mmCIF file with all atom_site columns, C-alpha atoms in Angstrom:
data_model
loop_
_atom_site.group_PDB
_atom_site.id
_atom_site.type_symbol
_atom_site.label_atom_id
_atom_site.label_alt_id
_atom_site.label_comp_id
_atom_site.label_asym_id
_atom_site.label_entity_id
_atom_site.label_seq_id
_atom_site.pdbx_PDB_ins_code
_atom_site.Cartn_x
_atom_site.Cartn_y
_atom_site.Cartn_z
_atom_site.occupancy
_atom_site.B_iso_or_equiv
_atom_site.pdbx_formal_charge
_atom_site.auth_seq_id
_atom_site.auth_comp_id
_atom_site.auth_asym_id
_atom_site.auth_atom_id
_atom_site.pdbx_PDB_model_num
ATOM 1   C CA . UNK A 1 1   ? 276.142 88.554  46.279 1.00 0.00 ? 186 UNK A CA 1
ATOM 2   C CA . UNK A 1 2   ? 276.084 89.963  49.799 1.00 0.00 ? 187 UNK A CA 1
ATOM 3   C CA . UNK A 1 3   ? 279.689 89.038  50.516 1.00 0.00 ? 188 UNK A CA 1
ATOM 4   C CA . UNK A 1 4   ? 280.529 90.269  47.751 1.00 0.00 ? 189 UNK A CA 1
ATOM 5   C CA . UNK A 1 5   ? 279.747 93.405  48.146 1.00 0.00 ? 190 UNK A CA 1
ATOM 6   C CA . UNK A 1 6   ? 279.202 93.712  51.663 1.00 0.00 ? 191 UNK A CA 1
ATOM 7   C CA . UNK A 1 7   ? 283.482 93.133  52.552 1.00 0.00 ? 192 UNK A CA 1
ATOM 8   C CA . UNK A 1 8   ? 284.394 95.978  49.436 1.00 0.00 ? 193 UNK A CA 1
ATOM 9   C CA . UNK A 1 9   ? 281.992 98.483  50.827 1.00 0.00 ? 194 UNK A CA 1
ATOM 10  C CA . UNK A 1 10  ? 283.371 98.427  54.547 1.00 0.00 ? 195 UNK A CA 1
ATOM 11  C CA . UNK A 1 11  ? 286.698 99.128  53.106 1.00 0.00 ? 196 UNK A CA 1
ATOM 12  C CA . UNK A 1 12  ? 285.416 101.966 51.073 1.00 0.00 ? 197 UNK A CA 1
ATOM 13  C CA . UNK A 1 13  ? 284.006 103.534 53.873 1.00 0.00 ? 198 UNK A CA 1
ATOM 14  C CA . UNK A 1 14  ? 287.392 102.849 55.426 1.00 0.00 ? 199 UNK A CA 1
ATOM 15  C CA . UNK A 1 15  ? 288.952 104.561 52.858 1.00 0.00 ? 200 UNK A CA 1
ATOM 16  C CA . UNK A 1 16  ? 286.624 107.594 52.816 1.00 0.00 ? 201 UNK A CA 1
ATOM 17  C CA . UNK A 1 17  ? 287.557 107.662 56.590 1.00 0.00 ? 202 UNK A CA 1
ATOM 18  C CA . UNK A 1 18  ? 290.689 108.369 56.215 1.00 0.00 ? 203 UNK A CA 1
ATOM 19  C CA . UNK A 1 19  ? 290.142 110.954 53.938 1.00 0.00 ? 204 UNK A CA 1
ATOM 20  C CA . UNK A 1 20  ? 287.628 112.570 56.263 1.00 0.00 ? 205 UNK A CA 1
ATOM 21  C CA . UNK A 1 21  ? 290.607 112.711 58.390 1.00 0.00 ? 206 UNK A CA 1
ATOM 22  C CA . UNK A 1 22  ? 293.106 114.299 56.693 1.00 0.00 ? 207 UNK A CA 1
ATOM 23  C CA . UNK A 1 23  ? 289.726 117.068 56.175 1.00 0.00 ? 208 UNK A CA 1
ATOM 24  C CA . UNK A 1 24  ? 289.447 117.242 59.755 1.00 0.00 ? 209 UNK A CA 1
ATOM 25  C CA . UNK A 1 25  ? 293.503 117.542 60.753 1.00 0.00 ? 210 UNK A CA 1
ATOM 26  C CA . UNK A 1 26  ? 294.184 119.759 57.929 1.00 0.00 ? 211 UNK A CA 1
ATOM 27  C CA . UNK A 1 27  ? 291.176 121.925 56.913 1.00 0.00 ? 212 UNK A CA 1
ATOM 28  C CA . UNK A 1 28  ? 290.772 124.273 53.984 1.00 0.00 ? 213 UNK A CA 1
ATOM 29  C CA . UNK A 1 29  ? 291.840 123.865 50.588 1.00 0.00 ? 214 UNK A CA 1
ATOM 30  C CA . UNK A 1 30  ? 294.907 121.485 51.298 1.00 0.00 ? 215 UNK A CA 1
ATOM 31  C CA . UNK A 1 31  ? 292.236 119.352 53.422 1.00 0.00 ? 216 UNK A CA 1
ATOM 32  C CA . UNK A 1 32  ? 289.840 119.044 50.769 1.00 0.00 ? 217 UNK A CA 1
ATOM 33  C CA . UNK A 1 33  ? 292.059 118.295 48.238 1.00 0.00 ? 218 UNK A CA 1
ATOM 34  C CA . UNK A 1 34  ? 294.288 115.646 50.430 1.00 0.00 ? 219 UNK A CA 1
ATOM 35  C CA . UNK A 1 35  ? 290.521 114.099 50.855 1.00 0.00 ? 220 UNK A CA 1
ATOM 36  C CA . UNK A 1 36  ? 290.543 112.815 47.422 1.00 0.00 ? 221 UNK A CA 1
ATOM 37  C CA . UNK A 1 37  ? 293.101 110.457 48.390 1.00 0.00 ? 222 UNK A CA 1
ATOM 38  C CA . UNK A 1 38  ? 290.074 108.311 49.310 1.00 0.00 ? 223 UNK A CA 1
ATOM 39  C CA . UNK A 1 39  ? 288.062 108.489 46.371 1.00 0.00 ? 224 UNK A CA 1
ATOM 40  C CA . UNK A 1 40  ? 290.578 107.317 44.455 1.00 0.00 ? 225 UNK A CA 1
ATOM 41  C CA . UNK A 1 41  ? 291.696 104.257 46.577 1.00 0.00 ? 226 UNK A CA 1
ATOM 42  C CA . UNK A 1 42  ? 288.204 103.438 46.160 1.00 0.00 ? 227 UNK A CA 1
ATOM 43  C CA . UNK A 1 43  ? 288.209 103.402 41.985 1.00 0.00 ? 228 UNK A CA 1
ATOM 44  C CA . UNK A 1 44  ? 291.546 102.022 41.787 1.00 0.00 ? 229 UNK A CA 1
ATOM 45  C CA . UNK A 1 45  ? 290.989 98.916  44.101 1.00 0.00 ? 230 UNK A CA 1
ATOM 46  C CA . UNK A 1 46  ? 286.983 98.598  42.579 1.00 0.00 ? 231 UNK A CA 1
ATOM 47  C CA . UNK A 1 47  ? 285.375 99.109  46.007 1.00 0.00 ? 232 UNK A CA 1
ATOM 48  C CA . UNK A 1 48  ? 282.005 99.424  46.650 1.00 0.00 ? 233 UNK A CA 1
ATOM 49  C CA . UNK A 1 49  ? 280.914 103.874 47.950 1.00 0.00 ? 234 UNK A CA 1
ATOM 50  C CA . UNK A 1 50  ? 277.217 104.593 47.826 1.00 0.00 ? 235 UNK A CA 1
ATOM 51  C CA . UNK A 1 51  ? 278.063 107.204 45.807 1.00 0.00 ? 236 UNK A CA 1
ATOM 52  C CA . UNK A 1 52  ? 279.605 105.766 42.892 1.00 0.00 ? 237 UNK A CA 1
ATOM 53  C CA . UNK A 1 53  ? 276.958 103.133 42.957 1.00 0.00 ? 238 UNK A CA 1
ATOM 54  C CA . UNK A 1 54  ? 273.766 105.152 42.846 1.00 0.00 ? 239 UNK A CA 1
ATOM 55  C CA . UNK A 1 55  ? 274.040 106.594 39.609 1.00 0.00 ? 240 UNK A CA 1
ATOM 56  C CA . UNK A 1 56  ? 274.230 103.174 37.548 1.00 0.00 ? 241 UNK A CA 1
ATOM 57  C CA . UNK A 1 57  ? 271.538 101.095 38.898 1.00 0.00 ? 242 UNK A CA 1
ATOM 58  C CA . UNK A 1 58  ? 269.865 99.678  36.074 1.00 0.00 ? 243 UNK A CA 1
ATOM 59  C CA . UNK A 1 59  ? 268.347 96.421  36.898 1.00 0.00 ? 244 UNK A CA 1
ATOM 60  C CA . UNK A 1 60  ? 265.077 95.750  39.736 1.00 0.00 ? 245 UNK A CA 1
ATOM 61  C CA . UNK A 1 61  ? 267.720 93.510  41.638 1.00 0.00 ? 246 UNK A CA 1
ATOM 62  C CA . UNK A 1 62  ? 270.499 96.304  42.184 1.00 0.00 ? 247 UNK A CA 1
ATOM 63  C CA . UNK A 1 63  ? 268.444 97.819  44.597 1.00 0.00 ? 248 UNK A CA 1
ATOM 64  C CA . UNK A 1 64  ? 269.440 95.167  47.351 1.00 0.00 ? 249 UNK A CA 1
ATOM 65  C CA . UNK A 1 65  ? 272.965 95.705  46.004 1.00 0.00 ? 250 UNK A CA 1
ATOM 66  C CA . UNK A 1 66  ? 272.719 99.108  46.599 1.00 0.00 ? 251 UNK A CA 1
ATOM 67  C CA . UNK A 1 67  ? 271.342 99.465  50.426 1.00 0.00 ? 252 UNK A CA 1
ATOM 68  C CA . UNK A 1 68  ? 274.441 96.281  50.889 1.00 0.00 ? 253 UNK A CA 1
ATOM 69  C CA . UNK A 1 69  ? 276.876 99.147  49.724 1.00 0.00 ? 254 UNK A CA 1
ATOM 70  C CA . UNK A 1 70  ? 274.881 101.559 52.054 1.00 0.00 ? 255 UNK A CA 1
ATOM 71  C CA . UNK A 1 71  ? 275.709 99.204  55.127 1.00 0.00 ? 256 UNK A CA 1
ATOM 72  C CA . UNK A 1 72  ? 278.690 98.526  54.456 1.00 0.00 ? 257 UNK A CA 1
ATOM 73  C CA . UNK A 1 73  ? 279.744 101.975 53.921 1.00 0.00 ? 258 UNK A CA 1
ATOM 74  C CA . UNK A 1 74  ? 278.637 102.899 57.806 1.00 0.00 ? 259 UNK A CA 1
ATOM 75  C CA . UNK A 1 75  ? 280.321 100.041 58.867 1.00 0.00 ? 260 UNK A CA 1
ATOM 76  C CA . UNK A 1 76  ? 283.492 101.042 57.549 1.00 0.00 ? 261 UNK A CA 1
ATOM 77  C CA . UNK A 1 77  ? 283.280 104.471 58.690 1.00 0.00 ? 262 UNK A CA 1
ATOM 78  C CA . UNK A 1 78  ? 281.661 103.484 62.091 1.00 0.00 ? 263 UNK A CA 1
ATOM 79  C CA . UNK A 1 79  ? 285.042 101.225 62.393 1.00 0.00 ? 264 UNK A CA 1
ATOM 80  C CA . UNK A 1 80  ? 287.052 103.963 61.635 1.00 0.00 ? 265 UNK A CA 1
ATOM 81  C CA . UNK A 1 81  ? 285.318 106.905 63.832 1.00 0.00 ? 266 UNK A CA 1
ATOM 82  C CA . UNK A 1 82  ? 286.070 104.297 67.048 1.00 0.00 ? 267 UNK A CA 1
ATOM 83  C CA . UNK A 1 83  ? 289.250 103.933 65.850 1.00 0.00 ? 268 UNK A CA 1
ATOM 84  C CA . UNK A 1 84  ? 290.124 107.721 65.533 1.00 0.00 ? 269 UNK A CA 1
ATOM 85  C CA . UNK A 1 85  ? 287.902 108.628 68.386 1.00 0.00 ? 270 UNK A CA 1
ATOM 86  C CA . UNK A 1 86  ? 290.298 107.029 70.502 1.00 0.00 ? 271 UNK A CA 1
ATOM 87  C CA . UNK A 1 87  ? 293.243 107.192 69.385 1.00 0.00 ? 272 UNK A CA 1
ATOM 88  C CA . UNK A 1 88  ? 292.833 110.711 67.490 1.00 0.00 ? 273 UNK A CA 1
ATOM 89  C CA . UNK A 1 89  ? 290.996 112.861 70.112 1.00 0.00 ? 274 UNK A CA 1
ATOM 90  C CA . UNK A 1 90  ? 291.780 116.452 68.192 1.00 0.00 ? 275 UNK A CA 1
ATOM 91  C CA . UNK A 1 91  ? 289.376 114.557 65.483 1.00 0.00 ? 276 UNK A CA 1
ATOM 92  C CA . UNK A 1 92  ? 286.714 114.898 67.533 1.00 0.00 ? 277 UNK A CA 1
ATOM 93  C CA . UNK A 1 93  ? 285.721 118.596 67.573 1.00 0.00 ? 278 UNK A CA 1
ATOM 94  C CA . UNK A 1 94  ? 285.954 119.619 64.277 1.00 0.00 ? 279 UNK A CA 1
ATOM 95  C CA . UNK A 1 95  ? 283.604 116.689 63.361 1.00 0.00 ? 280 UNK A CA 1
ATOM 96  C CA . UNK A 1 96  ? 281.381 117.384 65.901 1.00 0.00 ? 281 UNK A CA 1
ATOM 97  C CA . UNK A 1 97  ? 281.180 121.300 64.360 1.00 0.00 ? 282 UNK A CA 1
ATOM 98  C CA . UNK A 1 98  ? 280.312 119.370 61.106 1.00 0.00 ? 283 UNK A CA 1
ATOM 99  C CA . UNK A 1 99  ? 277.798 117.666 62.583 1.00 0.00 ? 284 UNK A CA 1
ATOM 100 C CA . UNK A 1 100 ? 276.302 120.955 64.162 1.00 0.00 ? 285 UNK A CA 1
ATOM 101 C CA . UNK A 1 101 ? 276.513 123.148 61.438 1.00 0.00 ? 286 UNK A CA 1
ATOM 102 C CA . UNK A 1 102 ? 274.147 119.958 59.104 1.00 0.00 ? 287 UNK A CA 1
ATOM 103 C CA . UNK A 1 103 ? 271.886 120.281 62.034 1.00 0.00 ? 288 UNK A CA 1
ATOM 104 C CA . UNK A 1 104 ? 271.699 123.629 61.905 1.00 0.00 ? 289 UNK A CA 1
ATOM 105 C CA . UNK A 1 105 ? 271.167 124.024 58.363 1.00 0.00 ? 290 UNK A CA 1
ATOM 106 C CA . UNK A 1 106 ? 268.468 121.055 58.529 1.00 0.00 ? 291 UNK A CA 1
ATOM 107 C CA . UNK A 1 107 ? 266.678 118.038 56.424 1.00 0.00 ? 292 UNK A CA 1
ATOM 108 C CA . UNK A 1 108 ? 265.648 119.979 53.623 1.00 0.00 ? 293 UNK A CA 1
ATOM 109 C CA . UNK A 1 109 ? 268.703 122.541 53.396 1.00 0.00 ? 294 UNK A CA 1
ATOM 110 C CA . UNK A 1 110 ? 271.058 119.151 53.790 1.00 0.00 ? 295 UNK A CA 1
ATOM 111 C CA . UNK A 1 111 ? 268.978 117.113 51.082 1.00 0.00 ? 296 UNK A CA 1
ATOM 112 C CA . UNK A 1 112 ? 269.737 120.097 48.840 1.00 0.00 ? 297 UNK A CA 1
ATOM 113 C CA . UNK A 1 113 ? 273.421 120.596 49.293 1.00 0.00 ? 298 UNK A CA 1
ATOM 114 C CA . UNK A 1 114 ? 273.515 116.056 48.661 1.00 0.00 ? 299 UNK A CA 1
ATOM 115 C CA . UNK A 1 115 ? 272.343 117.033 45.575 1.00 0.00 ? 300 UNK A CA 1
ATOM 116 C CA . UNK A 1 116 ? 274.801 118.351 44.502 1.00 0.00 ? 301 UNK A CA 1
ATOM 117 C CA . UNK A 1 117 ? 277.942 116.107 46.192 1.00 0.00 ? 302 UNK A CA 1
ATOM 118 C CA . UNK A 1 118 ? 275.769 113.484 44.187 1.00 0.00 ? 303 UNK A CA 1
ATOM 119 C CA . UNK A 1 119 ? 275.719 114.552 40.495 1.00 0.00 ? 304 UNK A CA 1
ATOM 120 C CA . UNK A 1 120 ? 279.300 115.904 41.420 1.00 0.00 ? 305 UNK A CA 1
ATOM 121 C CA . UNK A 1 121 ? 280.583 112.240 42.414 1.00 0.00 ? 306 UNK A CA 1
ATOM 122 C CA . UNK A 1 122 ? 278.965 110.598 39.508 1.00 0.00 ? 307 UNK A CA 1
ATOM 123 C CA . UNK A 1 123 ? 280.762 112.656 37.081 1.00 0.00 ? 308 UNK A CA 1
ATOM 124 C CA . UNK A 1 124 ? 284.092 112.319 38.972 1.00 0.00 ? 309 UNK A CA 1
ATOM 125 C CA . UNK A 1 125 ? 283.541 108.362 38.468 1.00 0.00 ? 310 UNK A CA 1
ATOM 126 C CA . UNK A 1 126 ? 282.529 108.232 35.200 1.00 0.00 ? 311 UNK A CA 1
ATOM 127 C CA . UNK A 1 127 ? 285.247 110.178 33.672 1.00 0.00 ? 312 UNK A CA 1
ATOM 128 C CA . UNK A 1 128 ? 287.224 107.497 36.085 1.00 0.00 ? 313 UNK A CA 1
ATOM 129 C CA . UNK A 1 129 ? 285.898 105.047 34.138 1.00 0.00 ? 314 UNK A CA 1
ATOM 130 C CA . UNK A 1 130 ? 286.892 105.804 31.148 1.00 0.00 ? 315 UNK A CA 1
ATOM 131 C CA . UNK A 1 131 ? 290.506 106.295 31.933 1.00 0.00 ? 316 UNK A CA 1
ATOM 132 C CA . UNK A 1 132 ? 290.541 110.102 33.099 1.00 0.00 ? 317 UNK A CA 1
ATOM 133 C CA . UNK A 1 133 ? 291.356 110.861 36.532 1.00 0.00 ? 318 UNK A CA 1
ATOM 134 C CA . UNK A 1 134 ? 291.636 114.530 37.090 1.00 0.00 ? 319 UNK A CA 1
ATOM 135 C CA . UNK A 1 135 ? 288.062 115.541 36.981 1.00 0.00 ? 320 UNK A CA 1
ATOM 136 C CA . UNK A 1 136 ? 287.984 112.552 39.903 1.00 0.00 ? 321 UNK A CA 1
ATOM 137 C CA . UNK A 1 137 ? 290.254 114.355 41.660 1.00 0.00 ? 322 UNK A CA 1
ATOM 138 C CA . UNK A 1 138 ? 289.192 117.794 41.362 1.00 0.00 ? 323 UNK A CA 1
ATOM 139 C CA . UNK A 1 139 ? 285.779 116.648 42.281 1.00 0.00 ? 324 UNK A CA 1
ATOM 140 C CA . UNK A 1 140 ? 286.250 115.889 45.150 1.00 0.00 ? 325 UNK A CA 1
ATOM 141 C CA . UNK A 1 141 ? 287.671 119.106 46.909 1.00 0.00 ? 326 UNK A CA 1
ATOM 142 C CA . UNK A 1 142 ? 284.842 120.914 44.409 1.00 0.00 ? 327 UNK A CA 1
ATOM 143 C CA . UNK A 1 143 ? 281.571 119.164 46.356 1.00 0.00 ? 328 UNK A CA 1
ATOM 144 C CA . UNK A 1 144 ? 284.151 120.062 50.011 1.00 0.00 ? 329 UNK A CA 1
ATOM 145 C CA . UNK A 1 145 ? 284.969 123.900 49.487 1.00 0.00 ? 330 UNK A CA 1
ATOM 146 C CA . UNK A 1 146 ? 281.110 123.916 48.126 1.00 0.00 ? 331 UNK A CA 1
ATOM 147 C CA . UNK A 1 147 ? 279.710 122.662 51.218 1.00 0.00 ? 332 UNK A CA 1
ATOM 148 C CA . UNK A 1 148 ? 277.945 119.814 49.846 1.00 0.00 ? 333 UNK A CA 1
ATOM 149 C CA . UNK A 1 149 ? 277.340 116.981 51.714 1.00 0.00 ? 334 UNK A CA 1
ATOM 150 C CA . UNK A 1 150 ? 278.259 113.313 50.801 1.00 0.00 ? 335 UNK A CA 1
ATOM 151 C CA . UNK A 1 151 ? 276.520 110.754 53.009 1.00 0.00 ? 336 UNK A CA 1
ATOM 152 C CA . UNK A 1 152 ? 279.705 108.543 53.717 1.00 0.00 ? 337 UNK A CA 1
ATOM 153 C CA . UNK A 1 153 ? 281.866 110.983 54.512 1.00 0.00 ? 338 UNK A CA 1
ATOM 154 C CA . UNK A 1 154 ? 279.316 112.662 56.987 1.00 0.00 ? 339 UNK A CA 1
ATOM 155 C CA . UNK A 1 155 ? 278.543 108.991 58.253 1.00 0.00 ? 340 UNK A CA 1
ATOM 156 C CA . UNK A 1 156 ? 281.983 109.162 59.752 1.00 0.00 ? 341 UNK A CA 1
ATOM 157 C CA . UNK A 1 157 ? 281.711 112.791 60.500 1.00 0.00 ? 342 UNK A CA 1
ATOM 158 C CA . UNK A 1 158 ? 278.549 112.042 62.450 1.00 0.00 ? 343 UNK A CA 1
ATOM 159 C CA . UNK A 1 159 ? 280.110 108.410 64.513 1.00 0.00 ? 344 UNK A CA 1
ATOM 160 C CA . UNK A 1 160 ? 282.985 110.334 65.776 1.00 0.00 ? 345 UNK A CA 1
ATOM 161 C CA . UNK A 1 161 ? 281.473 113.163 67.314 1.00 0.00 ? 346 UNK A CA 1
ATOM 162 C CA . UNK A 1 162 ? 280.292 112.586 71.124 1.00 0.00 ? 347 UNK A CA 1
ATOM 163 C CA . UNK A 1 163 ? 277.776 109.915 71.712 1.00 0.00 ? 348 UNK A CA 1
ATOM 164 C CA . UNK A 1 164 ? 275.262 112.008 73.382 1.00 0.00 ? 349 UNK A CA 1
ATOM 165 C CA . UNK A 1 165 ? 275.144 114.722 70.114 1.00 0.00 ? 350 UNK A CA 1
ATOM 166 C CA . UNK A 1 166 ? 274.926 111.689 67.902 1.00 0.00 ? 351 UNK A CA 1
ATOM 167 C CA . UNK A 1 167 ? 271.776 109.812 69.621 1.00 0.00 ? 352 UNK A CA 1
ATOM 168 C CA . UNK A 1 168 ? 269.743 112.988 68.776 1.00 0.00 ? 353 UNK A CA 1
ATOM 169 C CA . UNK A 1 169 ? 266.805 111.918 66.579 1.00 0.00 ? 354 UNK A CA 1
ATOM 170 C CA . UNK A 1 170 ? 267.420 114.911 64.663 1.00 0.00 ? 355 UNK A CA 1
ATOM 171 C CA . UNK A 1 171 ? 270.567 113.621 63.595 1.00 0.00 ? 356 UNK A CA 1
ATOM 172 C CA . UNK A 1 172 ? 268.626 109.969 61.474 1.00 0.00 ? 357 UNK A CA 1
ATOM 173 C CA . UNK A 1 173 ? 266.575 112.357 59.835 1.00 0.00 ? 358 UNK A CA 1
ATOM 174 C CA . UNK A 1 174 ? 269.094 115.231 58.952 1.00 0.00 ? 359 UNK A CA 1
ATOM 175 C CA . UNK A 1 175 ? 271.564 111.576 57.685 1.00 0.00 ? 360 UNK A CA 1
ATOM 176 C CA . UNK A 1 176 ? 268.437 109.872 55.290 1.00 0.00 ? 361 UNK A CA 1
ATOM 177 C CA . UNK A 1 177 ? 267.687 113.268 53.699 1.00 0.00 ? 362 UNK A CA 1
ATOM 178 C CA . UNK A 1 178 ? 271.932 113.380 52.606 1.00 0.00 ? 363 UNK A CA 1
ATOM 179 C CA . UNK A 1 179 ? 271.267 109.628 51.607 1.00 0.00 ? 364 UNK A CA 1
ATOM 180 C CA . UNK A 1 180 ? 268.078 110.534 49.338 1.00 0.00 ? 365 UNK A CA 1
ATOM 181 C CA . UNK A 1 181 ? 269.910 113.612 48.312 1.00 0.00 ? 366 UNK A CA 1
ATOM 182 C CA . UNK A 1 182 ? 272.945 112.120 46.664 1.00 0.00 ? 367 UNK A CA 1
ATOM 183 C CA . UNK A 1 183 ? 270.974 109.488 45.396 1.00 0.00 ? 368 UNK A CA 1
ATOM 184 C CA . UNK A 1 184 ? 269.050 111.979 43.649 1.00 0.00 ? 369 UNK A CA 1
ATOM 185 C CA . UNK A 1 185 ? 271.987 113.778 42.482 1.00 0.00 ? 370 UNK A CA 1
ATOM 186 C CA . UNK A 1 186 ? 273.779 111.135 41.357 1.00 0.00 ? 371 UNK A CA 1
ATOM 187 C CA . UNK A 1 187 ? 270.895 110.331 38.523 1.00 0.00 ? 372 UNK A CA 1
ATOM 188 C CA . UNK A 1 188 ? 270.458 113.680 38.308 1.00 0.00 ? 373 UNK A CA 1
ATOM 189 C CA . UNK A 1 189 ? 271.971 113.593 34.669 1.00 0.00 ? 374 UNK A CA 1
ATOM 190 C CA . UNK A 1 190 ? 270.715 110.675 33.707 1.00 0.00 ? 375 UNK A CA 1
ATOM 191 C CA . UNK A 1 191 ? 266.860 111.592 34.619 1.00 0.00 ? 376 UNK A CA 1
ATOM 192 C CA . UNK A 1 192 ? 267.207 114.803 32.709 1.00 0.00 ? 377 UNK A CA 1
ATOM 193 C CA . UNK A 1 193 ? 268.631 113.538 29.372 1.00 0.00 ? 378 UNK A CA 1
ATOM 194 C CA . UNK A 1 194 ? 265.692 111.545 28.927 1.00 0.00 ? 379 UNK A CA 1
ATOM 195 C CA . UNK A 1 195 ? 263.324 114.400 28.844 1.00 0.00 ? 380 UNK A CA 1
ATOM 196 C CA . UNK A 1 196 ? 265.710 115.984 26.017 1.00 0.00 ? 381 UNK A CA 1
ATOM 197 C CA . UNK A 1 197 ? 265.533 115.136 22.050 1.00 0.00 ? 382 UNK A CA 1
ATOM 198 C CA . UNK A 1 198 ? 267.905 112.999 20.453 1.00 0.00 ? 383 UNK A CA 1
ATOM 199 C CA . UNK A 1 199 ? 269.462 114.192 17.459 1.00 0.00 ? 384 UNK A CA 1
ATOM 200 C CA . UNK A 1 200 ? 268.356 113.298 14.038 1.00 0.00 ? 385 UNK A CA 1
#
């Protein structure tokens, strides 16, 4: 089960890498929207994201599954930010402002806007699973030009700033608040319909 999913999610946090760097290189609407490119290497190929994951666990036994996609995720991206650290240097200081303006905004403020990337990403891959693949796409650039923050992508955001902002304790906390955020946002739906009546 581990290798299983262990080996998809490092490419999917590849693949939301590279996304994160077309954000980064290109900015503004064109970079959000260029972003989805990752997202949807991830559905088509059946990879493993955290945040197409958290919104279907089901069974008592998922939960390891789930913290394997988490790893394997920041593996992928930390692979990736080395990668582009070095050999993408310009990369560097835009992701490092991304990284400020989280800390800035703090745990609570970041948990918050996760929220939302969540319950946005869930939709996007549920209409992806049933065959439809624009909301997907528009989703994506949606929960950017919001400012909501997805855990992967800021997982890469976060390794390929300088080492010294990084290692800020700050940082961990500000990171597991995004995690707990989208996963609350990507049950978000399903935690709600249960409190409402179903029809006769």
């Amino acid at each position: 089960m581990f290798q299983k999913t262990f080996t998809p999610a490092i490419l999917a946090g590849i693949c939301i890498s590279i996304g994160c760097v077309v954000n980064l290189r290109v900015g503004g609407v064109a970079g959000a929207v260029l972003f989805a490119f990752g997202l949807t290497t991830v559905v088509y190929y059946g990879l493993k994201l955290y945040t197409g994951t958290a919104g279907f666990i089901r069974r008592q036994g998922d939960w390891m599954m789930l913290l394997t996609v988490l790893l394997g995720n920041i593996v992928g991206c930390l692979l990736s930010a080395w990668l582009i650290a070095y050999a993408q240097p310009d990369c560097v200081e835009p992701a490092a402002k991304i990284l400020a303006g989280r800390l800035a905004k703090g745990p609570w403020a970041c948990f918050l806007l996760a929220i939302g990337c969540g319950f946005i990403m869930t939709t996007a891959v549920e209409f992806a699973r049933k065959g439809k693949v624009l909301p997907m796409v528009l989703g994506v650039p949606v929960f950017i030009l919001c400012g909501f923050a997805h855990s992967i992508a800021d997982a890469f955001y976060f390794l390929v700033s300088p080492l010294d902002v990084v290692l800020q304790p700050t940082v961990l906390v500000v990171y597991l608040s995004e995690v707990l955020g989208n996963f609350v946002g990507c049950n978000l739906y399903r935690w709600l319909m249960l409190f409402t009546p179903k029809a006769d």
